[in-house]
Amino acid sequence: MDVADASGVPAWFADHLREDGIESLYPPQAAAVEAGVTAGESLVASVPTASGKTLVAQLAMLSAVDRGGTALYIVPLRALASEKREEFSVFEDHGVSVGVATGDYENSGEWLADKDVIVATSEKVDSLVRNGAPWIDDLDCVVADEVHLVDDPGRGPTLEVTLAKLRRVNPAVQVVALSATVGNAADVAGWLDAELVDSTWRPIELRKGVHYGQAVHFGDGSQQELRVDSDEKPTAAIVRDTLADDGSTLVFVNSRRNAESAAKRLANTVRDGLVPEERERLAAVAEELRDVSDTETSEDLADCVERGAAFHHAGLASDHRSLVEDAFRERLIKVVAATPTLAAGVNTPSRRVVVRDWRRYSGDAGGMQPLSVLEVHQMMGRAGRPGRDPYGEALLLANGHDELDELLDRYVWADPEPVESKLAREPSMRTHLLATVASGFADSRTGLLEFLDQTLYAAQYGGSNDLERVVDTTLSYLEANGFVERGDGLEATTLGHTVSRLYLDPMSAAEIIDGLEATDEPTPLGLYHLVSRTPDMYELYLRSGDHEEYTMEAYEREPEFCGELPSEFEESRFEDWLSALKTARMLEDWADEIDEDDIAERYGVGPGDIRGKVDTAEWLLGAAESLADELDLASVPAVRGARKRVQYGVGEELIDLAGVRGVGRKRARRLYDAGIETRAALREADKSIVLGALRDREKTAENVLEAAGHRNPSMDDVAPDVDARPDEDSDGDEAVADDDQSSIGDF
Ligand code: ADP
């Protein structure tokens, strides 16, 4: 089907696609149009990775906008929001405005009301609903990307409840749910009252197989020789073989550390085959990578990239990730070793995919667990670049004959699992029941059960008593903690409203309130620890040796804790306390102006992790401040101070200066040491001192003075005061606190 034949789609879009080389619709896209996706019909599209789901969404959104409506595109990861925004930015040339809702959870995002298309994560949409963003009530089209993630225990319930709420406030809304191939797409379509396109069609043939011995054994029974030299690992042999055919390889492994070590090793395989021009361009990319942050991760990544290989995981800064993805798409980087984050939505096709690790450590199960078929198929789906490769190949690796049979059975011939709602788990129930009551979706137990009837959980397990049981336990918990009141009906207390608006897990709120009530003058470490032990913070793991170190530290700093140090006999609580202490110590180092790379090394984390923890701590401390304020506690100023120190990564005395745009933690320290101690002093400062303190960088000095409100920021004819120059000169000059290094979480 030609795009122009799809009714309801604006004419410019067909032209635009044609310019991009897209003439006709792929069969699943044509099926979506026939099912009415451009005429406002709800649709579930369950099709393989890389089969053009985004275009289905675009057709739906643009035809909705063409009819005068507005559309919302829900992405599963924050990092994908900017990627989609970029992708949709061409709409703006044709009068379709696009906005991304990011940032604070408390923000109601009113400015988005004027946008035609809004991109947001499900968490953000959920919080906008809680904060009563008015435009939520007039949506015409809602796209849910990667809807199979409703199966994910962590974020699935939020997506599920958010869709239920959006449909409740907009009964006529069109829902377009995009999913990888799953076992029960029809259930999802039933839940959403949607048409279904369930297809296994791919734009390019995908051959799945298992490498064992000296050959690849394909699912269709054929074999192909692929020799492994005696001193070589199978992955290296596959990369070498692919290169011989001028192709690139994507290798999926199960941990960040494995991604880094695999990339370093594979760089040796790739290096010698690079031509001089490639070396030159790779060196330029490596330089850009080094500029992103002065950490060991940055350095290691740049070293690999110079040799044509890279690693990719959630510990990287977002600029690292996009540089790697671009260079891989341009075929400069020949092999990327990645954790599964790369399989999720980032468009990085390659000739071959190797799923090297098919087991992953699971804390819940206490050991290695096989990945789901759905996950492995999503990784495999990245193989083959349409229009470039004759076909894609996705390979698993077997060590023995039995394993060969097992892998063929388990992944090559297997169908993906069905998705199952995880809503009935307690942590998600706590959060979502409170929010549902607080935002007025239910005012009685019966009303609550009626609302839940619109969820996938009810569609899948309706009629079972489990739901009622969990609802009752959860309501009792919320009532006991003063978040809801039950009389004739059911309503949220003032505190409950605040907790819901702040987007806190009620259990985090309860922990924070208990901790704050236990002490009047908390120290920053005490507060960092308090927020680090809530379920909203992913704590750092304790490594071997950490246990002893942090036990000692816990006793030494016992008076600082908000709340009582648990007894060592309460093993799991004590463990949690120690992990939270490790996280809190990292935040303390950050606020003590320790260099990012020293922190990374000390705690065994990447720059993206530091950013992620800092962001979460800032948010939780902001929430703690609101709660303390609401409860009239004496600790409000202490909490605010601790929050600002984490926000900027500076000592108390620098908070004011570091808040000036463009200053950040390092420059604030340099200015302070040169005698400029406050924003007000900076506004009136002697320009030669500012220039000296900022190491003679005129442009930086001008920007900083302008941001501080200096009357005449120009540095023309200003000579730097050499006495103001900082002593240390070893590290970079970037304002680290200003870098965008948000973590996207690992999955
Ligand atoms: P998915 O979301 O299903 O993983 P994408 O939407 O990212 O897949 O599409 C994969 C690639 O296919 C994109 O580069 C896109 O431009 C291209 N594509 C999509 N539809 C068509 C089409 N009808 N003809 C040619 N190329 C297409």
mmCIF file with all atom_site columns, N, CA and C in Angstrom, residues 212 398-408:
data_model
loop_
_atom_site.group_PDB
_atom_site.id
_atom_site.type_symbol
_atom_site.label_atom_id
_atom_site.label_alt_id
_atom_site.label_comp_id
_atom_site.label_asym_id
_atom_site.label_entity_id
_atom_site.label_seq_id
_atom_site.pdbx_PDB_ins_code
_atom_site.Cartn_x
_atom_site.Cartn_y
_atom_site.Cartn_z
_atom_site.occupancy
_atom_site.B_iso_or_equiv
_atom_site.pdbx_formal_charge
_atom_site.auth_seq_id
_atom_site.auth_comp_id
_atom_site.auth_asym_id
_atom_site.auth_atom_id
_atom_site.pdbx_PDB_model_num
ATOM 1  N N  . TYR A 1 212 ? 28.393 -23.713 17.464 1.00 0.00 ? 212 TYR A N  1
ATOM 2  C CA . TYR A 1 212 ? 28.967 -24.756 18.310 1.00 0.00 ? 212 TYR A CA 1
ATOM 3  C C  . TYR A 1 212 ? 30.094 -25.426 17.540 1.00 0.00 ? 212 TYR A C  1
ATOM 4  N N  . ALA A 1 398 ? 27.109 -22.164 21.999 1.00 0.00 ? 398 ALA A N  1
ATOM 5  C CA . ALA A 1 398 ? 26.996 -23.362 22.843 1.00 0.00 ? 398 ALA A CA 1
ATOM 6  C C  . ALA A 1 398 ? 28.379 -23.937 23.115 1.00 0.00 ? 398 ALA A C  1
ATOM 7  N N  . ASN A 1 399 ? 28.518 -24.456 24.325 1.00 0.00 ? 399 ASN A N  1
ATOM 8  C CA . ASN A 1 399 ? 29.780 -25.071 24.747 1.00 0.00 ? 399 ASN A CA 1
ATOM 9  C C  . ASN A 1 399 ? 29.842 -26.557 24.502 1.00 0.00 ? 399 ASN A C  1
ATOM 10 N N  . GLY A 1 400 ? 28.683 -27.161 24.393 1.00 0.00 ? 400 GLY A N  1
ATOM 11 C CA . GLY A 1 400 ? 28.664 -28.615 24.234 1.00 0.00 ? 400 GLY A CA 1
ATOM 12 C C  . GLY A 1 400 ? 27.450 -29.007 23.425 1.00 0.00 ? 400 GLY A C  1
ATOM 13 N N  . HIS A 1 401 ? 27.359 -30.283 23.111 1.00 0.00 ? 401 HIS A N  1
ATOM 14 C CA . HIS A 1 401 ? 26.269 -30.739 22.268 1.00 0.00 ? 401 HIS A CA 1
ATOM 15 C C  . HIS A 1 401 ? 24.920 -30.588 22.945 1.00 0.00 ? 401 HIS A C  1
ATOM 16 N N  . ASP A 1 402 ? 24.910 -30.856 24.252 1.00 0.00 ? 402 ASP A N  1
ATOM 17 C CA . ASP A 1 402 ? 23.639 -30.721 24.978 1.00 0.00 ? 402 ASP A CA 1
ATOM 18 C C  . ASP A 1 402 ? 23.167 -29.281 24.991 1.00 0.00 ? 402 ASP A C  1
ATOM 19 N N  . GLU A 1 403 ? 24.142 -28.411 25.159 1.00 0.00 ? 403 GLU A N  1
ATOM 20 C CA . GLU A 1 403 ? 23.766 -26.998 25.208 1.00 0.00 ? 403 GLU A CA 1
ATOM 21 C C  . GLU A 1 403 ? 23.252 -26.534 23.840 1.00 0.00 ? 403 GLU A C  1
ATOM 22 N N  . LEU A 1 404 ? 23.849 -27.063 22.789 1.00 0.00 ? 404 LEU A N  1
ATOM 23 C CA . LEU A 1 404 ? 23.368 -26.747 21.449 1.00 0.00 ? 404 LEU A CA 1
ATOM 24 C C  . LEU A 1 404 ? 21.884 -27.085 21.323 1.00 0.00 ? 404 LEU A C  1
ATOM 25 N N  . ASP A 1 405 ? 21.529 -28.297 21.752 1.00 0.00 ? 405 ASP A N  1
ATOM 26 C CA . ASP A 1 405 ? 20.116 -28.705 21.677 1.00 0.00 ? 405 ASP A CA 1
ATOM 27 C C  . ASP A 1 405 ? 19.249 -27.819 22.552 1.00 0.00 ? 405 ASP A C  1
ATOM 28 N N  . GLU A 1 406 ? 19.770 -27.529 23.748 1.00 0.00 ? 406 GLU A N  1
ATOM 29 C CA . GLU A 1 406 ? 18.977 -26.730 24.673 1.00 0.00 ? 406 GLU A CA 1
ATOM 30 C C  . GLU A 1 406 ? 18.696 -25.337 24.096 1.00 0.00 ? 406 GLU A C  1
ATOM 31 N N  . LEU A 1 407 ? 19.728 -24.728 23.520 1.00 0.00 ? 407 LEU A N  1
ATOM 32 C CA . LEU A 1 407 ? 19.549 -23.363 23.013 1.00 0.00 ? 407 LEU A CA 1
ATOM 33 C C  . LEU A 1 407 ? 18.615 -23.317 21.806 1.00 0.00 ? 407 LEU A C  1
ATOM 34 N N  . LEU A 1 408 ? 18.731 -24.347 20.951 1.00 0.00 ? 408 LEU A N  1
ATOM 35 C CA . LEU A 1 408 ? 17.801 -24.395 19.818 1.00 0.00 ? 408 LEU A CA 1
ATOM 36 C C  . LEU A 1 408 ? 16.372 -24.477 20.328 1.00 0.00 ? 408 LEU A C  1
#
